[in-house]
Amino acid sequence: MKRMQDRIRIGVQNINIIDDADPLTGFKRIKACGFDCCDFGLNKYLINKDLYSYAGGKCITKDDIHSFYDKTEEELENYFFTHREVAARSGITINQCHMPYPVFVPGADRAVNEYLAENVAVKSMHVAAFLGCPNIVIHGFKLAMYTGCEQTEWDATEKFLDSLAPYAIDHGITMCIENLYTSAGPGHIVGGPGCDAYKAAERIDRMNERYGAEVMGFCLDTGHANLTGLDIESFINTLGKRIKVLHIHDNDGVSDLHQVPFTFTKERYGLPGLDWEGFIRGMASISFDGVLSFETAPVLKSFPSELHDDVLRLIAAEGRYLSKRIDEESCI
Amino acid sequence: MRIAVTGNGCVDIMHPAQGIGFIKKAGFEYVSVSENAYADLRERVKYPGKSAYFDEIDKRFVSSVSDIKAEGIEPLVMESPSAVQRRDVHDTADLAEHINDMSLKAAKKTVKLAEGSNCGYILVRPLWDGISRDKLREKNLEYYKKIASACTKPETVILIPNTARLLNGHWMRGFLTEERESVSFLDELCAFDDRFRYCLDVSAASVCGKDFRELLVTLGGRVEAVLLADCDGNDIKRLLPFSCGQATDWLGLIRGLREISFDGVLVMDCADGSNAFPLIIRQKFFEMARETAEYFKWQIGLETAMKKYDHIVLFGAGNMCRNYIKNFGEKYPPIFTCDNNKKLWGNDFEGIIVHSPEDLLKLDDPDHTGIFICNMYYTEIRKQLEDMGIKNIEYFSDEFLSLYNYDRLDMIERSLGEKNAG
C-alpha cells in the first residue's frame, strides 16, 4: 500500500495560468512547476461581479447578461476540445471544476435565475463531464439575509442540486458544496452556506442516500474557514471522507485574498494566523489522499510576471510539504 | 428584560464615586462587575510576589460592590476572574495549570461574594488554556459542577459564555461557540444542576464570523444573558454598539433574540468605549449607552408591543407598512392603515385599505387599539396624532426584520426609468 504522501497529488487553479488561445503552454507550465492536477474554473467564463453589479436596487434582466454560456453544448465541446487534449498530453489531470457563481441572484428577474440554473449550471456540468472531471464545486444560494433562516436558504439550494443530480449521477460527477462566507455589512464577514459542518454532513448523507450514489460531497476552503474563524481541525473531523476537494489559500483574516499559504501573520512573533497545523492534523485524521489543490489565482496578479514560475514552484513545494506533514501526522 | 452596564474600569475601585455617579445619572439600575479589569488571573499567577497588591485589589473590589449598592444600583452580574487572552502574550500556556487551579478558587470566592451581595448571576468563563481540544468538555464539566456545588442559593444562576481562541494573533471559534456543542454541554450540566445558562458574548462571537441568528435559535431558552458590545470584527473589543461602522451582525443578533423571545439580561459591555472617553464627557457616553440599550430592548421586544393590543391600526402606506404586513401581518393583522396622502385613500395596499387619519377618531375600541407608525417621520406623526387626541401611539421599525423584500415597491419604476433615460 502506497504511503499517503505518495497518493496525495498537488493541484492549482487554471485562472491566470491557462490562456484559452494557447492552453498547451499553460498546462505544460503547470506540470513544469511541479503540479499533477488542475482546478478548472468555469467561473472564469461568467464573472460574479458582472452579475452582482446589476443586482441590489436594479432589476437585472436576461438582456443584461451576454454570456459565454449562450454557446450550445457542441460549441462548448469544440471550445474545450484542445484544453482536454493538451491537459492529458501534459500529464495534468483536471480533478475539479468550479461552477460559475452565483447561481441565484436575489433581486434579478425570473429569467435571469432560470438562465443561471437551467443554462449556465447545466452547461458547466456538461463541460466538466467533457473534460473528464469527477468533481464540480457549487456555491450554495446566499439567501439567509432575505429569508431570515438558514434552513430556508438550504432548501432552495437543495432544490437546485436535485435538479442537477440526475446528470451528475449519469456522468459520475460529485457536486461539492463549499464553506462560504457572507457579508453582514461593509467589511464584516460572517459564516455563510456550508459553515456548519454537522449540517453539511447530514445534508450530504441524506442526498447521497436518496440517490443511492455519491452525488454530493464537500469542498473545504481554507481561506474561507480562516475568515469565519472556523476551528479547521474539528471541521475536517466532522466532515470526514465527505471532503472530496480542497481550495487551499491564505488571507489576513479580514479579506478573501487567495494568497500563498504561510504568508500572513497577525503578530510580531511572525507565526501564521491560519491554523495550518490544525489543517494538517485534520487531513491526517481523515486519511485524506486526494488532491491538495491551491486556489491561488490572485497570486499571479500580486507577483511580477518574471516571478510567476518561481511562485508557482513555491506553491507546489508547499503542497509537497503539506503532503509530507499529513503523512507524518497520520503515522503518529 | 433587565439592562445592566459593565462597571469594569469605569468604576475605579480606588475612587469609585465618580464612576458610580456616571452609571446612576445615566439611569442604569443594574451593573455587571468584574475584578478582571483590575487584575486578571494571568497577572496573579505570573507575579506572586505582588500578592499584597492583589489582596488590596480584592478588598477594594468588595467595598466597591457595597458602594454601588449604597447608591441604589444593583450588582446583577458578577464575573469571576479569568485569564484574558491578548495578542503578543504567549506565556499563558506555561502558566495554564496554575491559572486553571486559581480559576476554581476564584470562582468559589465569587459565588460567596455574589450570593452575599444578592447578586443573582455569576459569569464564569470556561477553562481553555493548556487543555487539549478533546478534553475541554470533560474538564469544564468537572469545573462547573464544582462551582455549582459551592452555590447555596437555588436562585443563583451561573452564566457560561462562548469563547474565542487566539492562535498567533488570529481569533478562532473556541469552546461553546458552535451550536450543538453548546446545547449538549449545557444540557448535561443542567441535568446535574439546573442553574446553568448560556451567555452570548457578542464580541467574542463576532470576531469568529458567527451567525448569531442560527446560534441563538438553536440555543433557545438556554440563553439568559447577552454581553452587548461592538468590535471591528478583527479583535475582541468592548465598544458601544453601532460605533464600528457595520462591523457587527446586528441584524442576525436581533433576529435571533426576537425569535427566542429573549427576556433575560442585556449587559452593555462597553468598557473599552467608556474608558476611551475623556472623563469630562464620559457621562454622555453612559447616557448614550442607556439609550442604545433601550433601543435594543425595543427592537428585540417588537412583538411585545403588538401583543398588548386587541386591535392594530397602522399609519403610513409605504415600504415600512409593507414590511409590517409581510413580517407581522398574519400574526397581528391590522384593521387598516392611514396616510396623509389623500390620493391613496380608498386604495387597497397589501390587502388593507388606506384611510384618512381622521378615521382614527372613529375606531370602535380605541382603548384597546394600538396605532403603529410605519414611517420614519415618527416625531412629526406622533405630534399630529397627539394633537388629534389619539392615544396608544407606538413606533414600528423595519430596520431589523425577519424577512427582507428585495423587490422594493419602487424598484421596477426605478429600473424602467433608467432604461428609458438610457
Coordinates of C-alpha atoms in Angstrom, one line a residue, chain B:
Chain B
M1 CA -35.7 42.2 30.2
R2 CA -33.2 43.8 32.5
I3 CA -30.5 46.2 31.4
A4 CA -27.1 46.3 33.1
V5 CA -23.9 48.1 32.3
T6 CA -20.3 46.9 33.0
G7 CA -18.6 49.0 35.6
N8 CA -15.2 47.5 34.6
G9 CA -12.5 50.1 34.5
C10 CA -15.1 52.9 34.7
V11 CA -15.7 52.4 38.4
D12 CA -12.2 52.9 39.8
I13 CA -12.1 50.7 42.8
M14 CA -9.7 53.1 44.4
H15 CA -12.1 56.0 43.9
P16 CA -15.4 54.5 42.9
A17 CA -17.7 57.5 43.5
Q18 CA -17.3 59.2 40.1
G19 CA -17.8 56.0 38.1
I20 CA -20.8 55.0 40.1
G21 CA -22.1 58.5 39.6
F22 CA -21.9 58.2 35.8
I23 CA -23.8 55.0 35.9
K24 CA -26.5 56.2 38.2
K25 CA -27.1 59.5 36.4
A26 CA -27.5 57.7 33.1
G27 CA -30.4 55.8 34.6
F28 CA -28.9 52.3 34.9
E29 CA -30.5 50.3 37.7
Y30 CA -28.2 47.3 37.3
V31 CA -24.5 46.8 36.9
S32 CA -22.1 43.9 35.9
V33 CA -18.9 43.8 37.9
S34 CA -15.6 42.1 37.5
E35 CA -12.2 42.1 39.1
N36 CA -10.6 41.3 35.8
A37 CA -10.4 44.9 34.8
Y38 CA -8.0 45.5 37.7
A39 CA -6.0 42.2 37.9
D40 CA -6.7 39.2 35.8
L41 CA -5.6 35.7 36.8
R42 CA -2.6 35.6 34.5
E43 CA -1.1 38.6 36.3
R44 CA -1.8 37.0 39.7
V45 CA -0.1 33.8 38.7
K46 CA 2.8 35.4 36.9
Y47 CA 3.6 37.9 39.7
P48 CA 3.1 36.0 43.0
G49 CA 5.3 38.5 44.7
K50 CA 2.7 41.1 44.3
S51 CA 0.2 39.3 46.5
A52 CA -0.2 42.2 48.9
Y53 CA -1.2 44.4 45.9
F54 CA -3.7 41.8 44.7
D55 CA -5.1 41.4 48.3
E56 CA -5.7 45.1 48.3
I57 CA -7.5 44.9 45.0
D58 CA -9.7 42.2 46.3
K59 CA -10.6 44.2 49.4
R60 CA -11.4 47.3 47.4
F61 CA -13.4 45.4 44.9
V62 CA -15.6 44.1 47.7
S63 CA -16.1 47.5 49.1
S64 CA -16.8 49.0 45.6
V65 CA -19.7 46.5 45.3
S66 CA -21.0 47.8 48.6
D67 CA -20.6 51.4 47.4
I68 CA -22.6 50.5 44.2
K69 CA -25.4 49.0 46.3
A70 CA -25.4 52.0 48.6
E71 CA -26.2 54.2 45.6
G72 CA -29.3 52.1 44.8
I73 CA -27.7 50.3 41.9
E74 CA -28.0 46.5 42.0
P75 CA -24.9 44.4 41.1
L76 CA -26.9 42.0 38.9
V77 CA -23.9 40.1 37.3
M78 CA -20.6 39.3 38.9
E79 CA -17.9 37.9 36.7
S80 CA -15.4 35.5 38.1
P81 CA -11.7 36.4 37.5
S82 CA -10.1 34.7 34.5
A83 CA -7.0 34.9 32.3
V84 CA -7.7 37.4 29.5
Q85 CA -6.3 36.4 26.1
R86 CA -4.3 39.1 24.4
R87 CA -2.2 39.3 21.2
D88 CA 1.5 39.1 21.7
V89 CA 1.1 37.4 25.1
H90 CA 2.3 33.9 24.8
D91 CA 3.0 32.7 28.3
T92 CA -0.4 31.6 29.4
A93 CA 0.2 28.1 28.2
D94 CA 3.2 27.8 30.6
L95 CA 1.0 29.2 33.4
A96 CA -2.0 27.2 32.4
E97 CA -2.1 24.7 35.2
H98 CA -1.8 27.4 37.9
I99 CA -4.3 29.6 36.2
N100 CA -6.8 26.8 36.0
D101 CA -6.4 25.9 39.7
M102 CA -6.8 29.5 40.6
S103 CA -9.9 29.8 38.4
L104 CA -11.7 27.4 40.5
K105 CA -10.7 29.1 43.8
A106 CA -11.7 32.5 42.3
A107 CA -15.0 31.2 41.1
K108 CA -15.9 29.8 44.5
K109 CA -14.9 33.1 46.1
T110 CA -17.1 34.9 43.6
V111 CA -20.0 32.7 44.4
K112 CA -19.7 33.6 48.1
L113 CA -19.4 37.3 47.4
A114 CA -22.2 37.3 44.8
E115 CA -24.6 35.4 47.0
G116 CA -23.7 37.6 49.9
S117 CA -24.5 40.7 47.9
N118 CA -27.7 39.3 46.5
C119 CA -26.3 39.2 43.0
G120 CA -28.4 36.8 41.0
Y121 CA -25.9 36.0 38.2
I122 CA -22.3 34.7 38.2
L123 CA -20.5 34.7 35.0
V124 CA -17.8 32.1 34.8
R125 CA -15.7 31.8 31.6
P126 CA -14.7 28.2 30.6
L127 CA -11.3 26.9 31.1
W128 CA -9.3 26.7 27.9
D129 CA -5.6 27.1 28.1
G130 CA -3.4 24.1 28.5
I131 CA -6.3 21.8 27.8
S132 CA -6.4 19.8 24.6
R133 CA -9.5 20.1 22.4
D134 CA -10.7 16.6 23.2
K135 CA -10.5 17.2 26.9
L136 CA -12.2 20.6 27.0
R137 CA -15.7 19.3 27.6
E138 CA -14.7 16.8 30.3
K139 CA -12.5 19.4 32.2
N140 CA -15.2 22.1 32.0
L141 CA -18.0 19.7 33.1
E142 CA -15.9 18.9 36.2
Y143 CA -15.1 22.6 36.7
Y144 CA -18.6 23.9 36.5
K145 CA -20.0 21.1 38.7
K146 CA -17.6 22.0 41.5
I147 CA -18.7 25.7 41.2
A148 CA -22.3 24.8 41.3
S149 CA -21.7 22.7 44.4
A150 CA -20.4 25.9 46.1
C151 CA -23.7 27.7 45.5
T152 CA -26.0 27.9 48.5
K153 CA -28.9 29.8 47.0
P154 CA -31.2 28.0 44.5
E155 CA -31.9 31.2 42.6
T156 CA -28.2 31.8 41.8
V157 CA -27.6 31.4 38.0
I158 CA -24.2 30.5 36.6
L159 CA -23.8 32.1 33.2
I160 CA -21.4 30.4 30.8
P161 CA -20.3 32.5 27.8
N162 CA -19.0 31.4 24.4
T163 CA -15.2 31.7 23.9
A164 CA -12.9 32.6 21.1
R165 CA -9.4 31.2 20.9
L166 CA -6.3 33.2 19.9
L167 CA -4.0 31.4 17.5
N168 CA -0.9 33.5 16.7
G169 CA -3.0 36.7 16.9
H170 CA -5.9 35.4 14.9
W171 CA -9.2 34.8 16.7
M172 CA -10.9 31.4 16.1
R173 CA -14.0 29.8 17.4
G174 CA -13.4 28.4 20.8
F175 CA -15.3 26.3 23.2
L176 CA -19.1 26.8 23.2
T177 CA -19.2 28.8 20.0
E178 CA -20.8 26.0 18.0
E179 CA -24.4 25.4 18.5
R180 CA -24.5 21.6 19.0
E181 CA -21.6 21.5 21.3
S182 CA -23.1 24.3 23.4
V183 CA -26.6 22.7 23.6
S184 CA -25.1 19.3 24.6
F185 CA -22.8 20.8 27.2
L186 CA -25.4 22.9 28.8
D187 CA -28.0 20.2 28.9
E188 CA -25.6 17.8 30.6
L189 CA -24.7 20.5 33.2
C190 CA -28.4 21.3 33.8
A191 CA -29.1 17.6 34.3
F192 CA -26.7 17.9 37.2
D193 CA -27.9 21.3 38.4
D194 CA -30.5 23.5 36.7
R195 CA -28.7 26.8 37.4
F196 CA -26.6 27.0 34.3
R197 CA -27.5 29.2 31.4
Y198 CA -25.8 30.5 28.3
C199 CA -24.4 34.0 27.9
L200 CA -23.8 35.3 24.4
D201 CA -20.6 37.3 24.3
V202 CA -21.3 39.2 21.2
S203 CA -17.8 40.5 20.6
A204 CA -16.2 37.0 21.1
A205 CA -18.7 35.5 18.6
S206 CA -18.3 38.4 16.1
V207 CA -14.6 38.1 15.7
C208 CA -15.2 34.5 14.6
G209 CA -17.8 35.4 12.0
K210 CA -20.5 33.6 13.9
D211 CA -24.1 33.6 12.5
F212 CA -25.9 34.9 15.6
R213 CA -29.4 34.0 14.5
E214 CA -28.6 30.3 14.0
L215 CA -26.7 30.1 17.3
L216 CA -29.5 31.8 19.3
V217 CA -32.4 29.9 17.7
T218 CA -30.6 26.6 18.3
L219 CA -29.9 27.5 22.0
G220 CA -33.4 28.9 22.5
G221 CA -34.4 29.3 26.2
R222 CA -30.9 28.4 27.4
V223 CA -29.8 31.9 26.6
E224 CA -30.2 34.1 29.7
A225 CA -27.8 36.9 29.1
V226 CA -26.1 38.9 26.3
L227 CA -22.9 40.8 26.6
L228 CA -23.6 43.5 24.1
A229 CA -20.5 45.1 22.6
D230 CA -19.2 46.2 19.3
C231 CA -15.9 45.5 17.8
D232 CA -14.2 45.8 14.4
G233 CA -14.5 42.0 13.7
N234 CA -10.8 41.7 13.9
D235 CA -10.1 41.9 17.6
I236 CA -12.3 41.5 20.7
K237 CA -13.1 44.9 21.9
R238 CA -15.9 46.1 24.2
L239 CA -17.3 49.2 22.4
L240 CA -20.7 50.8 22.2
P241 CA -22.9 49.1 19.7
F242 CA -23.0 50.9 16.3
S243 CA -19.7 52.6 16.9
C244 CA -17.7 50.4 14.5
G245 CA -19.4 51.1 11.2
Q246 CA -21.3 48.0 10.4
A247 CA -18.8 45.6 11.7
T248 CA -21.2 43.5 13.8
D249 CA -24.1 41.5 12.5
W250 CA -26.8 43.3 14.5
L251 CA -29.5 42.0 12.1
G252 CA -28.6 38.4 12.9
L253 CA -28.4 39.2 16.6
I254 CA -31.8 41.0 16.9
R255 CA -33.5 38.4 14.7
G256 CA -32.2 35.6 16.9
L257 CA -33.1 37.3 20.2
R258 CA -36.6 38.2 18.9
E259 CA -37.2 34.6 17.7
I260 CA -36.3 33.2 21.1
S261 CA -38.4 35.9 22.8
F262 CA -35.3 36.8 24.8
D263 CA -36.3 38.3 28.1
G264 CA -33.1 37.9 30.2
V265 CA -30.3 40.3 31.0
L266 CA -28.8 42.7 28.4
V267 CA -25.4 43.8 29.6
M268 CA -24.0 46.9 27.9
D269 CA -20.5 45.6 27.9
C270 CA -18.7 48.7 26.6
A271 CA -15.7 49.2 28.9
D272 CA -13.2 49.9 26.1
G273 CA -15.6 52.5 24.8
S274 CA -16.3 54.2 28.1
N275 CA -12.6 54.2 29.1
A276 CA -11.6 55.8 25.9
F277 CA -13.8 58.8 26.6
P278 CA -12.2 61.7 28.5
L279 CA -13.6 61.9 32.0
I280 CA -15.2 65.3 31.4
I281 CA -17.6 63.9 28.7
R282 CA -17.8 60.4 29.9
Q283 CA -21.3 61.0 31.4
K284 CA -22.6 61.5 27.9
F285 CA -21.2 58.1 26.9
F286 CA -23.2 56.4 29.6
E287 CA -26.3 58.2 28.6
M288 CA -25.8 57.1 25.1
A289 CA -25.2 53.5 26.3
R290 CA -28.5 53.7 28.1
E291 CA -30.4 54.9 25.0
T292 CA -28.8 52.2 23.0
A293 CA -29.8 49.6 25.4
E294 CA -33.4 50.8 25.3
Y295 CA -33.2 50.7 21.5
F296 CA -32.2 47.1 21.6
K297 CA -34.9 46.3 24.2
W298 CA -37.4 47.9 21.9
Q299 CA -36.2 46.1 18.8
I300 CA -36.0 42.7 20.5
G301 CA -39.4 43.1 22.0
L302 CA -41.1 44.5 18.9
E303 CA -43.8 41.9 19.2
T304 CA -44.4 42.6 22.8
A305 CA -45.9 46.0 21.9
M306 CA -48.1 44.3 19.3
K307 CA -49.3 41.7 21.8
K308 CA -50.6 44.5 24.2
Y309 CA -53.4 45.4 21.9
D310 CA -56.6 43.7 20.8
H311 CA -56.6 45.6 17.6
I312 CA -53.9 47.3 15.5
V313 CA -54.0 50.2 13.0
L314 CA -51.1 51.3 11.0
F315 CA -50.0 54.8 10.0
G316 CA -48.2 55.0 6.6
A317 CA -48.8 53.3 3.3
G318 CA -45.3 52.9 2.0
N319 CA -42.4 50.4 2.3
M320 CA -42.5 50.2 6.1
C321 CA -46.1 49.4 6.1
R322 CA -45.5 46.7 3.5
N323 CA -42.7 45.3 5.7
Y324 CA -45.1 45.2 8.6
I325 CA -47.6 43.3 6.5
K326 CA -45.0 40.8 5.2
N327 CA -43.5 40.1 8.6
F328 CA -46.3 40.6 11.1
G329 CA -49.5 40.9 9.1
E330 CA -50.6 37.4 9.6
K331 CA -50.0 37.2 13.3
Y332 CA -51.1 40.7 14.1
P333 CA -53.4 41.8 11.3
P334 CA -54.1 45.5 11.1
I335 CA -57.6 46.7 10.6
F336 CA -56.5 49.4 8.1
T337 CA -53.7 51.8 7.5
C338 CA -53.9 55.6 7.1
D339 CA -51.8 58.1 5.3
N340 CA -51.6 61.9 4.9
N341 CA -51.5 61.5 1.1
K342 CA -55.2 61.9 0.0
K343 CA -54.5 60.2 -3.3
L344 CA -54.1 56.9 -1.5
W345 CA -57.3 57.0 0.4
G346 CA -59.6 54.2 -0.5
N347 CA -56.9 52.2 -2.2
D348 CA -56.0 48.6 -1.3
F349 CA -52.4 48.4 -0.1
E350 CA -51.0 45.0 0.5
G351 CA -54.5 43.7 1.4
I352 CA -55.7 46.5 3.7
I353 CA -57.5 49.8 2.8
V354 CA -55.8 53.2 3.2
H355 CA -57.8 55.6 5.2
S356 CA -57.7 59.2 6.1
P357 CA -56.1 59.8 9.5
E358 CA -59.4 61.3 10.6
D359 CA -60.8 57.8 10.7
L360 CA -58.7 57.1 13.7
L361 CA -61.2 59.2 15.6
K362 CA -64.0 56.7 14.7
L363 CA -62.4 53.5 16.0
D364 CA -64.8 51.0 17.7
D365 CA -62.5 50.2 20.5
P366 CA -59.9 53.0 20.8
D367 CA -58.7 52.0 24.3
H368 CA -57.6 48.6 23.1
T369 CA -56.3 49.6 19.7
G370 CA -52.6 50.4 19.1
I371 CA -51.6 52.9 16.4
F372 CA -48.3 51.8 14.9
I373 CA -46.4 54.5 13.0
C374 CA -44.9 52.9 9.9
N375 CA -43.0 55.9 8.7
M376 CA -39.6 57.3 9.6
Y377 CA -41.0 60.7 10.5
Y378 CA -42.0 59.3 13.9
T379 CA -41.8 62.6 15.8
E380 CA -43.9 64.6 13.4
I381 CA -46.6 62.0 13.0
R382 CA -46.7 61.4 16.7
K383 CA -47.3 65.1 17.2
Q384 CA -50.0 65.0 14.6
L385 CA -51.8 62.1 16.3
E386 CA -51.4 63.6 19.8
D387 CA -52.9 66.9 18.6
M388 CA -55.8 64.9 17.4
G389 CA -56.2 63.3 20.9
I390 CA -55.1 59.8 19.7
K391 CA -53.7 57.5 22.4
N392 CA -51.7 54.2 22.3
I393 CA -49.2 55.5 19.8
E394 CA -46.4 53.0 19.0
Y395 CA -43.4 53.0 16.7
F396 CA -42.9 50.2 14.3
S397 CA -39.4 49.7 12.8
D398 CA -38.3 47.8 9.7
E399 CA -34.6 48.2 10.4
F400 CA -34.2 44.6 11.6
L401 CA -36.7 42.3 10.2
S402 CA -37.0 38.5 9.7
L403 CA -37.7 38.8 6.0
Y404 CA -36.4 41.3 3.5
N405 CA -38.3 42.1 0.4
Y406 CA -35.7 42.9 -2.2
D407 CA -38.4 43.8 -4.7
R408 CA -39.0 47.2 -3.2
L409 CA -42.1 49.0 -4.2
D410 CA -40.3 51.4 -6.5
M411 CA -37.6 49.1 -7.9
I412 CA -39.5 48.3 -11.1
E413 CA -40.2 52.0 -11.6
R414 CA -36.5 52.9 -10.9
S415 CA -35.3 50.3 -13.3
L416 CA -37.7 51.2 -16.1
G417 CA -36.9 54.9 -15.5
E418 CA -33.2 54.2 -16.0
K419 CA -33.8 52.1 -19.1
N420 CA -35.9 54.9 -20.6
A421 CA -33.3 57.5 -19.7
G422 CA -30.6 55.3 -21.3

